């Protein structure tokens, strides 16, 4: 096997592709990207990625949920591929790097293999998974959960957005319903940290050992709409106050559990939503995350107790739905060690860490030995237009991905 340890990616080409993808779904008024899953913004991003895949000479494959794959054949066509992946859909007003960096960094690795005329034994593949964020269709990690058979097509096709549009309908509307996939193999995911650790410590690379558990709920309180002026406080069934109390209880729960536990109420809506009417109905979401399996299980039950307790205090009816429940995962020890070793061999500072954010690797690691590579997020910011990673850092992470892939092909 030839020694390719001195090969590096084309950092200018990576920067150009990130900036060009960053124009897809860009919203000048907010400075953010709006490539919400299966939206028009997502479609133009998908079209650009597919163009680059075809122009680079790779086989383009698209599956039933719109996952986009690039496939570069190896000499052994039956060998399991080395897969690199992430997502190009964004949250509302998202940043330049979340997801897109992993997909375009993977494409850059494949382009670099071509530039150096490297023939591999194993096939090399790229995956851009549909609806990783769950921002529009609130079932996150959707494409990777379908790819790994954790969720069936009828379940994911039926998910609707706030306007009642379904995944199936939107996939067909943007023309991304396919029927081709790739086999399982080894999986690397390159991603920005989306937290402060690497930036604060001045470390270039994160060798990610696993991801914390993630659970989402939607809870709906039903009380009594009534006059804001003439309804005495003691006679009210105020759903907004109950939801506000539940939100504070979620914060207290996360702080009490500790171990970096986090709890977030990110969405809330009331009816009839009028200044002089006590809210008769209130719907809100909870996002709960924890690294330790037992604490994660305990925390989930306590969140659901909070829903009941805050409703009971004000005589409300309530119902909730657990939308997502993905347990904590640990990655393949050998692949994590490979990432760490390659970073050190190239001369980059590296630390082992766990991920606070969820990623497609959380499902893919169930069917493929997997590991993730992190690069620093400036000030730890993400899921906002301010999200930033220096392009020099982005290139370092991509070089670690390249050298890690070269070890397995
Ligand atoms: O929510 C997450 O952790 C990821 O960004 N989808
Ligand atoms: Mn992401
Ligand atoms: Mn994200």
mmCIF file of N, CA, C and O in Angstrom, residues 146-200:
data_model
loop_
_atom_site.group_PDB
_atom_site.id
_atom_site.type_symbol
_atom_site.label_atom_id
_atom_site.label_comp_id
_atom_site.label_asym_id
_atom_site.label_seq_id
_atom_site.Cartn_x
_atom_site.Cartn_y
_atom_site.Cartn_z
ATOM 1 N N UNK A 146 -33.822 6.432 8.776
ATOM 2 C CA UNK A 146 -34.398 5.552 7.731
ATOM 3 C C UNK A 146 -33.290 4.692 7.108
ATOM 4 O O UNK A 146 -33.443 3.487 6.939
ATOM 5 N N UNK A 147 -32.139 5.315 6.848
ATOM 6 C CA UNK A 147 -31.002 4.587 6.238
ATOM 7 C C UNK A 147 -30.615 3.394 7.104
ATOM 8 O O UNK A 147 -30.245 2.324 6.596
ATOM 9 N N UNK A 148 -30.727 3.542 8.424
ATOM 10 C CA UNK A 148 -30.309 2.458 9.330
ATOM 11 C C UNK A 148 -31.486 1.575 9.750
ATOM 12 O O UNK A 148 -31.368 0.761 10.652
ATOM 13 N N UNK A 149 -32.659 1.797 9.121
ATOM 14 C CA UNK A 149 -33.866 0.987 9.371
ATOM 15 C C UNK A 149 -34.397 1.134 10.801
ATOM 16 O O UNK A 149 -35.118 0.263 11.298
ATOM 17 N N UNK A 150 -34.036 2.228 11.449
ATOM 18 C CA UNK A 150 -34.567 2.454 12.805
ATOM 19 C C UNK A 150 -35.987 2.990 12.726
ATOM 20 O O UNK A 150 -36.773 2.821 13.652
ATOM 21 N N UNK A 151 -36.324 3.670 11.638
ATOM 22 C CA UNK A 151 -37.672 4.197 11.402
ATOM 23 C C UNK A 151 -38.103 3.757 9.994
ATOM 24 O O UNK A 151 -37.300 3.789 9.065
ATOM 25 N N UNK A 152 -39.363 3.357 9.858
ATOM 26 C CA UNK A 152 -39.854 2.853 8.565
ATOM 27 C C UNK A 152 -40.367 4.002 7.696
ATOM 28 O O UNK A 152 -40.667 5.096 8.189
ATOM 29 N N UNK A 153 -40.512 3.717 6.401
ATOM 30 C CA UNK A 153 -40.907 4.736 5.440
ATOM 31 C C UNK A 153 -42.283 5.300 5.768
ATOM 32 O O UNK A 153 -42.490 6.521 5.731
ATOM 33 N N UNK A 154 -43.227 4.457 6.156
ATOM 34 C CA UNK A 154 -44.575 4.988 6.425
ATOM 35 C C UNK A 154 -44.556 5.950 7.620
ATOM 36 O O UNK A 154 -45.253 6.963 7.629
ATOM 37 N N UNK A 155 -43.679 5.675 8.585
ATOM 38 C CA UNK A 155 -43.589 6.579 9.754
ATOM 39 C C UNK A 155 -43.040 7.924 9.318
ATOM 40 O O UNK A 155 -43.614 8.983 9.604
ATOM 41 N N UNK A 156 -41.956 7.930 8.578
ATOM 42 C CA UNK A 156 -41.327 9.216 8.231
ATOM 43 C C UNK A 156 -42.127 9.945 7.161
ATOM 44 O O UNK A 156 -42.265 11.170 7.180
ATOM 45 N N UNK A 157 -42.735 9.212 6.211
ATOM 46 C CA UNK A 157 -43.520 9.879 5.155
ATOM 47 C C UNK A 157 -44.712 10.654 5.726
ATOM 48 O O UNK A 157 -45.147 11.650 5.175
ATOM 49 N N UNK A 158 -45.210 10.178 6.851
ATOM 50 C CA UNK A 158 -46.458 10.772 7.383
ATOM 51 C C UNK A 158 -46.210 12.047 8.181
ATOM 52 O O UNK A 158 -47.130 12.816 8.450
ATOM 53 N N UNK A 159 -44.970 12.306 8.571
ATOM 54 C CA UNK A 159 -44.688 13.478 9.420
ATOM 55 C C UNK A 159 -45.043 14.759 8.664
ATOM 56 O O UNK A 159 -44.715 14.911 7.491
ATOM 57 N N UNK A 160 -45.747 15.669 9.342
ATOM 58 C CA UNK A 160 -46.204 16.909 8.719
ATOM 59 C C UNK A 160 -45.560 18.127 9.387
ATOM 60 O O UNK A 160 -45.158 18.062 10.558
ATOM 61 N N UNK A 161 -45.470 19.220 8.643
ATOM 62 C CA UNK A 161 -44.958 20.473 9.234
ATOM 63 C C UNK A 161 -46.129 21.288 9.794
ATOM 64 O O UNK A 161 -47.288 20.848 9.759
ATOM 65 N N UNK A 162 -45.873 22.468 10.297
ATOM 66 C CA UNK A 162 -46.925 23.296 10.924
ATOM 67 C C UNK A 162 -48.051 23.611 9.944
ATOM 68 O O UNK A 162 -49.186 23.844 10.338
ATOM 69 N N UNK A 163 -47.721 23.634 8.646
ATOM 70 C CA UNK A 163 -48.737 23.985 7.631
ATOM 71 C C UNK A 163 -49.493 22.744 7.163
ATOM 72 O O UNK A 163 -50.351 22.814 6.286
ATOM 73 N N UNK A 164 -49.137 21.576 7.721
ATOM 74 C CA UNK A 164 -49.836 20.336 7.356
ATOM 75 C C UNK A 164 -49.286 19.651 6.113
ATOM 76 O O UNK A 164 -49.853 18.689 5.615
ATOM 77 N N UNK A 165 -48.140 20.143 5.612
ATOM 78 C CA UNK A 165 -47.511 19.500 4.450
ATOM 79 C C UNK A 165 -46.709 18.293 4.928
ATOM 80 O O UNK A 165 -46.005 18.373 5.930
ATOM 81 N N UNK A 166 -46.782 17.176 4.159
ATOM 82 C CA UNK A 166 -46.121 15.936 4.627
ATOM 83 C C UNK A 166 -44.738 15.786 4.007
ATOM 84 O O UNK A 166 -44.435 16.365 2.954
ATOM 85 N N UNK A 167 -43.928 14.974 4.663
ATOM 86 C CA UNK A 167 -42.607 14.645 4.119
ATOM 87 C C UNK A 167 -42.770 14.057 2.721
ATOM 88 O O UNK A 167 -42.097 14.450 1.770
ATOM 89 N N UNK A 168 -43.690 13.108 2.582
ATOM 90 C CA UNK A 168 -43.865 12.452 1.275
ATOM 91 C C UNK A 168 -44.206 13.477 0.190
ATOM 92 O O UNK A 168 -43.591 13.524 -0.870
ATOM 93 N N UNK A 169 -45.177 14.344 0.503
ATOM 94 C CA UNK A 169 -45.606 15.334 -0.490
ATOM 95 C C UNK A 169 -44.492 16.289 -0.862
ATOM 96 O O UNK A 169 -44.273 16.604 -2.045
ATOM 97 N N UNK A 170 -43.738 16.732 0.144
ATOM 98 C CA UNK A 170 -42.667 17.703 -0.113
ATOM 99 C C UNK A 170 -41.496 17.050 -0.863
ATOM 100 O O UNK A 170 -40.864 17.685 -1.710
ATOM 101 N N UNK A 171 -41.208 15.783 -0.547
ATOM 102 C CA UNK A 171 -40.139 15.092 -1.275
ATOM 103 C C UNK A 171 -40.485 15.021 -2.766
ATOM 104 O O UNK A 171 -39.650 15.308 -3.628
ATOM 105 N N UNK A 172 -41.744 14.690 -3.030
ATOM 106 C CA UNK A 172 -42.174 14.577 -4.439
ATOM 107 C C UNK A 172 -42.175 15.945 -5.090
ATOM 108 O O UNK A 172 -41.768 16.122 -6.229
ATOM 109 N N UNK A 173 -42.599 16.968 -4.353
ATOM 110 C CA UNK A 173 -42.643 18.334 -4.918
ATOM 111 C C UNK A 173 -41.269 18.798 -5.349
ATOM 112 O O UNK A 173 -41.103 19.405 -6.411
ATOM 113 N N UNK A 174 -40.224 18.497 -4.559
ATOM 114 C CA UNK A 174 -38.885 18.986 -4.936
ATOM 115 C C UNK A 174 -38.123 17.954 -5.774
ATOM 116 O O UNK A 174 -36.987 18.185 -6.166
ATOM 117 N N UNK A 175 -38.768 16.811 -6.045
ATOM 118 C CA UNK A 175 -38.159 15.844 -6.962
ATOM 119 C C UNK A 175 -37.014 15.040 -6.366
ATOM 120 O O UNK A 175 -36.029 14.732 -7.049
ATOM 121 N N UNK A 176 -37.127 14.686 -5.075
ATOM 122 C CA UNK A 176 -36.042 13.913 -4.445
ATOM 123 C C UNK A 176 -36.529 12.614 -3.834
ATOM 124 O O UNK A 176 -36.102 12.214 -2.751
ATOM 125 N N UNK A 177 -37.445 11.954 -4.561
ATOM 126 C CA UNK A 177 -37.862 10.601 -4.149
ATOM 127 C C UNK A 177 -37.092 9.615 -5.018
ATOM 128 O O UNK A 177 -37.302 9.548 -6.222
ATOM 129 N N UNK A 178 -36.162 8.875 -4.444
ATOM 130 C CA UNK A 178 -35.400 7.932 -5.268
ATOM 131 C C UNK A 178 -35.580 6.519 -4.762
ATOM 132 O O UNK A 178 -36.475 6.240 -3.957
ATOM 133 N N UNK A 179 -34.706 5.612 -5.248
ATOM 134 C CA UNK A 179 -34.803 4.219 -4.768
ATOM 135 C C UNK A 179 -33.433 3.547 -4.716
ATOM 136 O O UNK A 179 -33.319 2.327 -4.796
ATOM 137 N N UNK A 180 -32.379 4.363 -4.592
ATOM 138 C CA UNK A 180 -31.032 3.776 -4.551
ATOM 139 C C UNK A 180 -30.332 4.140 -3.236
ATOM 140 O O UNK A 180 -30.400 5.286 -2.803
ATOM 141 N N UNK A 181 -29.633 3.169 -2.668
ATOM 142 C CA UNK A 181 -28.916 3.432 -1.421
ATOM 143 C C UNK A 181 -27.488 2.906 -1.523
ATOM 144 O O UNK A 181 -27.038 2.542 -2.622
ATOM 145 N N UNK A 182 -26.807 2.898 -0.410
ATOM 146 C CA UNK A 182 -25.440 2.349 -0.378
ATOM 147 C C UNK A 182 -25.375 1.304 0.732
ATOM 148 O O UNK A 182 -26.151 1.358 1.692
ATOM 149 N N UNK A 183 -24.425 0.358 0.648
ATOM 150 C CA UNK A 183 -24.292 -0.627 1.737
ATOM 151 C C UNK A 183 -23.721 0.041 2.986
ATOM 152 O O UNK A 183 -23.208 1.164 2.929
ATOM 153 N N UNK A 184 -23.810 -0.658 4.104
ATOM 154 C CA UNK A 184 -23.173 -0.173 5.327
ATOM 155 C C UNK A 184 -21.674 -0.439 5.256
ATOM 156 O O UNK A 184 -21.228 -1.316 4.506
ATOM 157 N N UNK A 185 -20.925 0.309 6.038
ATOM 158 C CA UNK A 185 -19.468 0.084 6.077
ATOM 159 C C UNK A 185 -18.936 0.731 7.344
ATOM 160 O O UNK A 185 -19.538 0.589 8.413
ATOM 161 N N UNK A 186 -17.823 1.503 7.229
ATOM 162 C CA UNK A 186 -17.364 2.338 8.347
ATOM 163 C C UNK A 186 -17.881 3.745 8.076
ATOM 164 O O UNK A 186 -18.041 4.139 6.924
ATOM 165 N N UNK A 187 -18.124 4.519 9.185
ATOM 166 C CA UNK A 187 -18.728 5.847 9.005
ATOM 167 C C UNK A 187 -17.963 6.893 9.799
ATOM 168 O O UNK A 187 -17.738 6.727 11.008
ATOM 169 N N UNK A 188 -17.581 7.958 9.106
ATOM 170 C CA UNK A 188 -16.988 9.139 9.756
ATOM 171 C C UNK A 188 -17.922 10.326 9.551
ATOM 172 O O UNK A 188 -18.471 10.520 8.457
ATOM 173 N N UNK A 189 -18.088 11.134 10.621
ATOM 174 C CA UNK A 189 -18.839 12.384 10.442
ATOM 175 C C UNK A 189 -17.982 13.553 10.918
ATOM 176 O O UNK A 189 -17.561 13.584 12.084
ATOM 177 N N UNK A 190 -17.721 14.460 10.002
ATOM 178 C CA UNK A 190 -16.941 15.675 10.271
ATOM 179 C C UNK A 190 -17.945 16.781 10.606
ATOM 180 O O UNK A 190 -18.932 16.956 9.877
ATOM 181 N N UNK A 191 -17.726 17.491 11.700
ATOM 182 C CA UNK A 191 -18.741 18.478 12.124
ATOM 183 C C UNK A 191 -18.110 19.568 12.980
ATOM 184 O O UNK A 191 -17.072 19.360 13.602
ATOM 185 N N UNK A 192 -18.696 20.726 12.997
ATOM 186 C CA UNK A 192 -18.266 21.768 13.946
ATOM 187 C C UNK A 192 -18.738 21.342 15.341
ATOM 188 O O UNK A 192 -19.741 20.640 15.474
ATOM 189 N N UNK A 193 -18.035 21.765 16.385
ATOM 190 C CA UNK A 193 -18.379 21.318 17.740
ATOM 191 C C UNK A 193 -19.737 21.847 18.190
ATOM 192 O O UNK A 193 -20.451 21.203 18.935
ATOM 193 N N UNK A 194 -20.052 23.053 17.802
ATOM 194 C CA UNK A 194 -21.301 23.733 18.194
ATOM 195 C C UNK A 194 -21.328 23.990 19.705
ATOM 196 O O UNK A 194 -22.381 24.165 20.292
ATOM 197 N N UNK A 195 -20.183 24.007 20.305
ATOM 198 C CA UNK A 195 -20.039 24.308 21.735
ATOM 199 C C UNK A 195 -18.697 24.984 21.939
ATOM 200 O O UNK A 195 -17.921 25.150 20.996
ATOM 201 N N UNK A 196 -18.378 25.362 23.188
ATOM 202 C CA UNK A 196 -17.210 26.241 23.436
ATOM 203 C C UNK A 196 -15.887 25.528 23.718
ATOM 204 O O UNK A 196 -14.835 26.182 23.751
ATOM 205 N N UNK A 197 -15.897 24.197 23.929
ATOM 206 C CA UNK A 197 -14.709 23.559 24.519
ATOM 207 C C UNK A 197 -13.428 23.736 23.710
ATOM 208 O O UNK A 197 -12.419 24.237 24.195
ATOM 209 N N UNK A 198 -13.453 23.361 22.438
ATOM 210 C CA UNK A 198 -12.225 23.434 21.615
ATOM 211 C C UNK A 198 -11.751 24.871 21.471
ATOM 212 O O UNK A 198 -10.556 25.173 21.557
ATOM 213 N N UNK A 199 -12.700 25.785 21.300
ATOM 214 C CA UNK A 199 -12.353 27.208 21.121
ATOM 215 C C UNK A 199 -11.688 27.749 22.385
ATOM 216 O O UNK A 199 -10.615 28.351 22.344
ATOM 217 N N UNK A 200 -12.306 27.480 23.529
ATOM 218 C CA UNK A 200 -11.776 27.999 24.810
ATOM 219 C C UNK A 200 -10.395 27.404 25.103
ATOM 220 O O UNK A 200 -9.482 28.103 25.540
#
